[in-house]
mmCIF file with all atom_site columns, C-alpha atoms in Angstrom:
data_model
loop_
_atom_site.group_PDB
_atom_site.id
_atom_site.type_symbol
_atom_site.label_atom_id
_atom_site.label_alt_id
_atom_site.label_comp_id
_atom_site.label_asym_id
_atom_site.label_entity_id
_atom_site.label_seq_id
_atom_site.pdbx_PDB_ins_code
_atom_site.Cartn_x
_atom_site.Cartn_y
_atom_site.Cartn_z
_atom_site.occupancy
_atom_site.B_iso_or_equiv
_atom_site.pdbx_formal_charge
_atom_site.auth_seq_id
_atom_site.auth_comp_id
_atom_site.auth_asym_id
_atom_site.auth_atom_id
_atom_site.pdbx_PDB_model_num
ATOM 1   C CA . UNK A 1 1   ? 116.834 66.493  62.928  1.00 57.00 ? 1   UNK A CA 1
ATOM 2   C CA . UNK A 1 2   ? 118.165 64.426  65.842  1.00 64.00 ? 2   UNK A CA 1
ATOM 3   C CA . UNK A 1 3   ? 119.066 67.347  68.188  1.00 82.00 ? 3   UNK A CA 1
ATOM 4   C CA . UNK A 1 4   ? 115.647 68.827  67.146  1.00 83.00 ? 4   UNK A CA 1
ATOM 5   C CA . UNK A 1 5   ? 113.877 65.667  68.686  1.00 86.00 ? 5   UNK A CA 1
ATOM 6   C CA . UNK A 1 6   ? 116.041 65.743  71.832  1.00 86.00 ? 6   UNK A CA 1
ATOM 7   C CA . UNK A 1 7   ? 115.201 69.434  72.490  1.00 88.00 ? 7   UNK A CA 1
ATOM 8   C CA . UNK A 1 8   ? 111.529 68.649  72.399  1.00 89.00 ? 8   UNK A CA 1
ATOM 9   C CA . UNK A 1 9   ? 111.834 65.749  74.325  1.00 89.00 ? 9   UNK A CA 1
ATOM 10  C CA . UNK A 1 10  ? 113.502 68.027  77.187  1.00 90.00 ? 10  UNK A CA 1
ATOM 11  C CA . UNK A 1 11  ? 111.107 70.432  76.753  1.00 90.00 ? 11  UNK A CA 1
ATOM 12  C CA . UNK A 1 12  ? 108.289 68.020  77.532  1.00 91.00 ? 12  UNK A CA 1
ATOM 13  C CA . UNK A 1 13  ? 110.319 66.414  80.589  1.00 91.00 ? 13  UNK A CA 1
ATOM 14  C CA . UNK A 1 14  ? 110.983 69.670  82.074  1.00 92.00 ? 14  UNK A CA 1
ATOM 15  C CA . UNK A 1 15  ? 107.381 70.666  81.633  1.00 92.00 ? 15  UNK A CA 1
ATOM 16  C CA . UNK A 1 16  ? 106.303 67.214  83.342  1.00 92.00 ? 16  UNK A CA 1
ATOM 17  C CA . UNK A 1 17  ? 108.482 67.977  85.906  1.00 92.00 ? 17  UNK A CA 1
ATOM 18  C CA . UNK A 1 18  ? 107.444 71.613  86.723  1.00 92.00 ? 18  UNK A CA 1
ATOM 19  C CA . UNK A 1 19  ? 103.772 70.058  86.833  1.00 92.00 ? 19  UNK A CA 1
ATOM 20  C CA . UNK A 1 20  ? 104.734 67.446  89.444  1.00 93.00 ? 20  UNK A CA 1
ATOM 21  C CA . UNK A 1 21  ? 106.274 70.212  91.389  1.00 92.00 ? 21  UNK A CA 1
ATOM 22  C CA . UNK A 1 22  ? 103.296 72.346  91.468  1.00 90.00 ? 22  UNK A CA 1
ATOM 23  C CA . UNK A 1 23  ? 100.799 69.536  92.299  1.00 92.00 ? 23  UNK A CA 1
ATOM 24  C CA . UNK A 1 24  ? 102.916 68.229  95.107  1.00 92.00 ? 24  UNK A CA 1
ATOM 25  C CA . UNK A 1 25  ? 103.513 71.823  96.278  1.00 90.00 ? 25  UNK A CA 1
ATOM 26  C CA . UNK A 1 26  ? 99.538  72.373  96.311  1.00 91.00 ? 26  UNK A CA 1
ATOM 27  C CA . UNK A 1 27  ? 99.288  68.922  98.163  1.00 93.00 ? 27  UNK A CA 1
ATOM 28  C CA . UNK A 1 28  ? 101.231 70.407  101.047 1.00 92.00 ? 28  UNK A CA 1
ATOM 29  C CA . UNK A 1 29  ? 99.767  73.654  100.883 1.00 91.00 ? 29  UNK A CA 1
ATOM 30  C CA . UNK A 1 30  ? 96.293  72.260  101.323 1.00 93.00 ? 30  UNK A CA 1
ATOM 31  C CA . UNK A 1 31  ? 97.433  69.688  103.947 1.00 92.00 ? 31  UNK A CA 1
ATOM 32  C CA . UNK A 1 32  ? 98.849  72.209  105.703 1.00 91.00 ? 32  UNK A CA 1
ATOM 33  C CA . UNK A 1 33  ? 95.887  74.633  105.747 1.00 93.00 ? 33  UNK A CA 1
ATOM 34  C CA . UNK A 1 34  ? 93.844  71.684  106.410 1.00 93.00 ? 34  UNK A CA 1
ATOM 35  C CA . UNK A 1 35  ? 95.774  70.807  109.765 1.00 93.00 ? 35  UNK A CA 1
ATOM 36  C CA . UNK A 1 36  ? 95.922  74.704  110.749 1.00 94.00 ? 36  UNK A CA 1
ATOM 37  C CA . UNK A 1 37  ? 92.337  75.003  110.496 1.00 94.00 ? 37  UNK A CA 1
ATOM 38  C CA . UNK A 1 38  ? 91.765  72.283  112.838 1.00 92.00 ? 38  UNK A CA 1
ATOM 39  C CA . UNK A 1 39  ? 94.131  73.128  115.371 1.00 91.00 ? 39  UNK A CA 1
ATOM 40  C CA . UNK A 1 40  ? 92.358  77.282  114.902 1.00 92.00 ? 40  UNK A CA 1
ATOM 41  C CA . UNK A 1 41  ? 89.669  76.401  116.696 1.00 91.00 ? 41  UNK A CA 1
ATOM 42  C CA . UNK A 1 42  ? 88.157  79.262  119.047 1.00 91.00 ? 42  UNK A CA 1
ATOM 43  C CA . UNK A 1 43  ? 91.434  81.573  118.064 1.00 94.00 ? 43  UNK A CA 1
ATOM 44  C CA . UNK A 1 44  ? 91.178  84.856  116.816 1.00 95.00 ? 44  UNK A CA 1
ATOM 45  C CA . UNK A 1 45  ? 93.646  87.188  115.209 1.00 95.00 ? 45  UNK A CA 1
ATOM 46  C CA . UNK A 1 46  ? 94.631  90.546  117.434 1.00 95.00 ? 46  UNK A CA 1
ATOM 47  C CA . UNK A 1 47  ? 96.980  92.254  115.348 1.00 93.00 ? 47  UNK A CA 1
ATOM 48  C CA . UNK A 1 48  ? 98.338  91.860  111.621 1.00 93.00 ? 48  UNK A CA 1
ATOM 49  C CA . UNK A 1 49  ? 101.575 93.760  110.408 1.00 90.00 ? 49  UNK A CA 1
ATOM 50  C CA . UNK A 1 50  ? 102.417 93.655  106.431 1.00 87.00 ? 50  UNK A CA 1
ATOM 51  C CA . UNK A 1 51  ? 105.745 95.082  106.050 1.00 84.00 ? 51  UNK A CA 1
ATOM 52  C CA . UNK A 1 52  ? 108.351 95.339  103.262 1.00 81.00 ? 52  UNK A CA 1
ATOM 53  C CA . UNK A 1 53  ? 110.092 91.643  103.973 1.00 86.00 ? 53  UNK A CA 1
ATOM 54  C CA . UNK A 1 54  ? 107.954 89.875  106.429 1.00 92.00 ? 54  UNK A CA 1
ATOM 55  C CA . UNK A 1 55  ? 104.175 89.904  107.597 1.00 93.00 ? 55  UNK A CA 1
ATOM 56  C CA . UNK A 1 56  ? 103.106 89.052  111.292 1.00 95.00 ? 56  UNK A CA 1
ATOM 57  C CA . UNK A 1 57  ? 100.171 87.746  112.914 1.00 95.00 ? 57  UNK A CA 1
ATOM 58  C CA . UNK A 1 58  ? 99.298  88.118  116.484 1.00 95.00 ? 58  UNK A CA 1
ATOM 59  C CA . UNK A 1 59  ? 96.799  85.821  118.033 1.00 95.00 ? 59  UNK A CA 1
ATOM 60  C CA . UNK A 1 60  ? 94.470  86.604  121.056 1.00 93.00 ? 60  UNK A CA 1
ATOM 61  C CA . UNK A 1 61  ? 96.715  84.224  123.372 1.00 91.00 ? 61  UNK A CA 1
ATOM 62  C CA . UNK A 1 62  ? 99.828  85.749  122.438 1.00 90.00 ? 62  UNK A CA 1
ATOM 63  C CA . UNK A 1 63  ? 101.146 83.446  119.688 1.00 91.00 ? 63  UNK A CA 1
ATOM 64  C CA . UNK A 1 64  ? 102.600 84.733  116.635 1.00 92.00 ? 64  UNK A CA 1
ATOM 65  C CA . UNK A 1 65  ? 103.485 83.617  113.226 1.00 94.00 ? 65  UNK A CA 1
ATOM 66  C CA . UNK A 1 66  ? 105.656 85.104  110.697 1.00 95.00 ? 66  UNK A CA 1
ATOM 67  C CA . UNK A 1 67  ? 105.774 84.834  106.915 1.00 95.00 ? 67  UNK A CA 1
ATOM 68  C CA . UNK A 1 68  ? 108.016 86.126  103.999 1.00 93.00 ? 68  UNK A CA 1
ATOM 69  C CA . UNK A 1 69  ? 106.244 89.072  101.990 1.00 86.00 ? 69  UNK A CA 1
ATOM 70  C CA . UNK A 1 70  ? 106.945 88.438  98.391  1.00 81.00 ? 70  UNK A CA 1
ATOM 71  C CA . UNK A 1 71  ? 107.604 92.336  98.001  1.00 74.00 ? 71  UNK A CA 1
ATOM 72  C CA . UNK A 1 72  ? 109.268 91.698  94.378  1.00 71.00 ? 72  UNK A CA 1
ATOM 73  C CA . UNK A 1 73  ? 106.148 90.232  93.098  1.00 66.00 ? 73  UNK A CA 1
ATOM 74  C CA . UNK A 1 74  ? 103.908 93.184  93.965  1.00 65.00 ? 74  UNK A CA 1
ATOM 75  C CA . UNK A 1 75  ? 105.189 95.702  91.145  1.00 61.00 ? 75  UNK A CA 1
ATOM 76  C CA . UNK A 1 76  ? 106.448 99.047  90.993  1.00 59.00 ? 76  UNK A CA 1
ATOM 77  C CA . UNK A 1 77  ? 103.779 100.273 93.828  1.00 58.00 ? 77  UNK A CA 1
ATOM 78  C CA . UNK A 1 78  ? 102.941 99.402  97.319  1.00 58.00 ? 78  UNK A CA 1
ATOM 79  C CA . UNK A 1 79  ? 99.946  96.871  97.747  1.00 57.00 ? 79  UNK A CA 1
ATOM 80  C CA . UNK A 1 80  ? 97.019  97.787  99.022  1.00 65.00 ? 80  UNK A CA 1
ATOM 81  C CA . UNK A 1 81  ? 94.850  95.008  101.365 1.00 71.00 ? 81  UNK A CA 1
ATOM 82  C CA . UNK A 1 82  ? 91.241  96.092  100.864 1.00 70.00 ? 82  UNK A CA 1
ATOM 83  C CA . UNK A 1 83  ? 90.679  94.234  103.843 1.00 75.00 ? 83  UNK A CA 1
ATOM 84  C CA . UNK A 1 84  ? 93.113  96.360  106.089 1.00 72.00 ? 84  UNK A CA 1
ATOM 85  C CA . UNK A 1 85  ? 92.134  98.007  109.072 1.00 72.00 ? 85  UNK A CA 1
ATOM 86  C CA . UNK A 1 86  ? 89.288  95.120  109.567 1.00 76.00 ? 86  UNK A CA 1
ATOM 87  C CA . UNK A 1 87  ? 91.143  92.027  110.119 1.00 79.00 ? 87  UNK A CA 1
ATOM 88  C CA . UNK A 1 88  ? 91.492  92.104  114.012 1.00 84.00 ? 88  UNK A CA 1
ATOM 89  C CA . UNK A 1 89  ? 88.963  90.140  116.114 1.00 86.00 ? 89  UNK A CA 1
ATOM 90  C CA . UNK A 1 90  ? 88.575  87.792  112.859 1.00 91.00 ? 90  UNK A CA 1
ATOM 91  C CA . UNK A 1 91  ? 88.690  84.187  113.433 1.00 93.00 ? 91  UNK A CA 1
ATOM 92  C CA . UNK A 1 92  ? 91.989  82.467  112.337 1.00 95.00 ? 92  UNK A CA 1
ATOM 93  C CA . UNK A 1 93  ? 89.604  79.998  110.451 1.00 94.00 ? 93  UNK A CA 1
ATOM 94  C CA . UNK A 1 94  ? 88.836  82.912  108.101 1.00 94.00 ? 94  UNK A CA 1
ATOM 95  C CA . UNK A 1 95  ? 92.295  84.019  107.139 1.00 95.00 ? 95  UNK A CA 1
ATOM 96  C CA . UNK A 1 96  ? 94.112  80.647  106.901 1.00 95.00 ? 96  UNK A CA 1
ATOM 97  C CA . UNK A 1 97  ? 92.327  80.223  103.237 1.00 95.00 ? 97  UNK A CA 1
ATOM 98  C CA . UNK A 1 98  ? 94.079  83.083  102.014 1.00 93.00 ? 98  UNK A CA 1
ATOM 99  C CA . UNK A 1 99  ? 97.081  80.983  101.942 1.00 93.00 ? 99  UNK A CA 1
ATOM 100 C CA . UNK A 1 100 ? 95.385  79.850  98.519  1.00 92.00 ? 100 UNK A CA 1
ATOM 101 C CA . UNK A 1 101 ? 95.185  83.393  97.187  1.00 90.00 ? 101 UNK A CA 1
ATOM 102 C CA . UNK A 1 102 ? 97.105  84.452  94.235  1.00 86.00 ? 102 UNK A CA 1
ATOM 103 C CA . UNK A 1 103 ? 97.746  87.961  95.708  1.00 86.00 ? 103 UNK A CA 1
ATOM 104 C CA . UNK A 1 104 ? 100.946 87.708  97.262  1.00 87.00 ? 104 UNK A CA 1
ATOM 105 C CA . UNK A 1 105 ? 100.198 89.659  100.578 1.00 88.00 ? 105 UNK A CA 1
ATOM 106 C CA . UNK A 1 106 ? 97.179  87.510  101.432 1.00 91.00 ? 106 UNK A CA 1
ATOM 107 C CA . UNK A 1 107 ? 98.832  84.437  100.787 1.00 92.00 ? 107 UNK A CA 1
ATOM 108 C CA . UNK A 1 108 ? 101.312 85.852  103.312 1.00 93.00 ? 108 UNK A CA 1
ATOM 109 C CA . UNK A 1 109 ? 98.751  87.150  105.796 1.00 94.00 ? 109 UNK A CA 1
ATOM 110 C CA . UNK A 1 110 ? 97.502  83.485  105.389 1.00 95.00 ? 110 UNK A CA 1
ATOM 111 C CA . UNK A 1 111 ? 100.647 81.790  106.092 1.00 96.00 ? 111 UNK A CA 1
ATOM 112 C CA . UNK A 1 112 ? 101.502 84.050  108.972 1.00 96.00 ? 112 UNK A CA 1
ATOM 113 C CA . UNK A 1 113 ? 97.889  83.105  110.627 1.00 96.00 ? 113 UNK A CA 1
ATOM 114 C CA . UNK A 1 114 ? 98.904  79.379  110.573 1.00 96.00 ? 114 UNK A CA 1
ATOM 115 C CA . UNK A 1 115 ? 102.464 79.857  111.743 1.00 95.00 ? 115 UNK A CA 1
ATOM 116 C CA . UNK A 1 116 ? 101.182 81.498  114.987 1.00 95.00 ? 116 UNK A CA 1
ATOM 117 C CA . UNK A 1 117 ? 98.476  78.924  115.107 1.00 95.00 ? 117 UNK A CA 1
ATOM 118 C CA . UNK A 1 118 ? 100.812 75.901  114.716 1.00 92.00 ? 118 UNK A CA 1
ATOM 119 C CA . UNK A 1 119 ? 104.007 77.452  116.280 1.00 83.00 ? 119 UNK A CA 1
ATOM 120 C CA . UNK A 1 120 ? 102.644 78.005  119.763 1.00 67.00 ? 120 UNK A CA 1
ATOM 121 C CA . UNK A 1 121 ? 105.785 76.873  121.962 1.00 53.00 ? 121 UNK A CA 1
ATOM 122 C CA . UNK A 1 122 ? 107.125 80.253  120.837 1.00 49.00 ? 122 UNK A CA 1
ATOM 123 C CA . UNK A 1 123 ? 105.439 83.541  122.644 1.00 54.00 ? 123 UNK A CA 1
ATOM 124 C CA . UNK A 1 124 ? 105.378 86.995  121.902 1.00 54.00 ? 124 UNK A CA 1
ATOM 125 C CA . UNK A 1 125 ? 106.283 89.218  124.995 1.00 56.00 ? 125 UNK A CA 1
#
């Protein structure tokens, strides 16, 4: 009886910790996207490359950003992005919110655009 109550208590504590962690990660993600949106004014995407390991965004001012592509979460086939071919010349402000998407490819695109906007000291040549 005592050990069963102990197990339940441990399970509840784990669930609470997971919930707190998720909430903190969402807050960080939301703050990051909001900050990037403010700094992305007037910037446009010139190219997006979604590869097996990384996703790269190139902006019109030659700033670039990378994000990890979670290919293990894509399943057994390559993922198809419905907007493929239509991302060039889009404002960064349209793609930054993709960070919140459940689709790992869209989230990687959003994060790579955020990294391109915020990592402007490094230039692609």
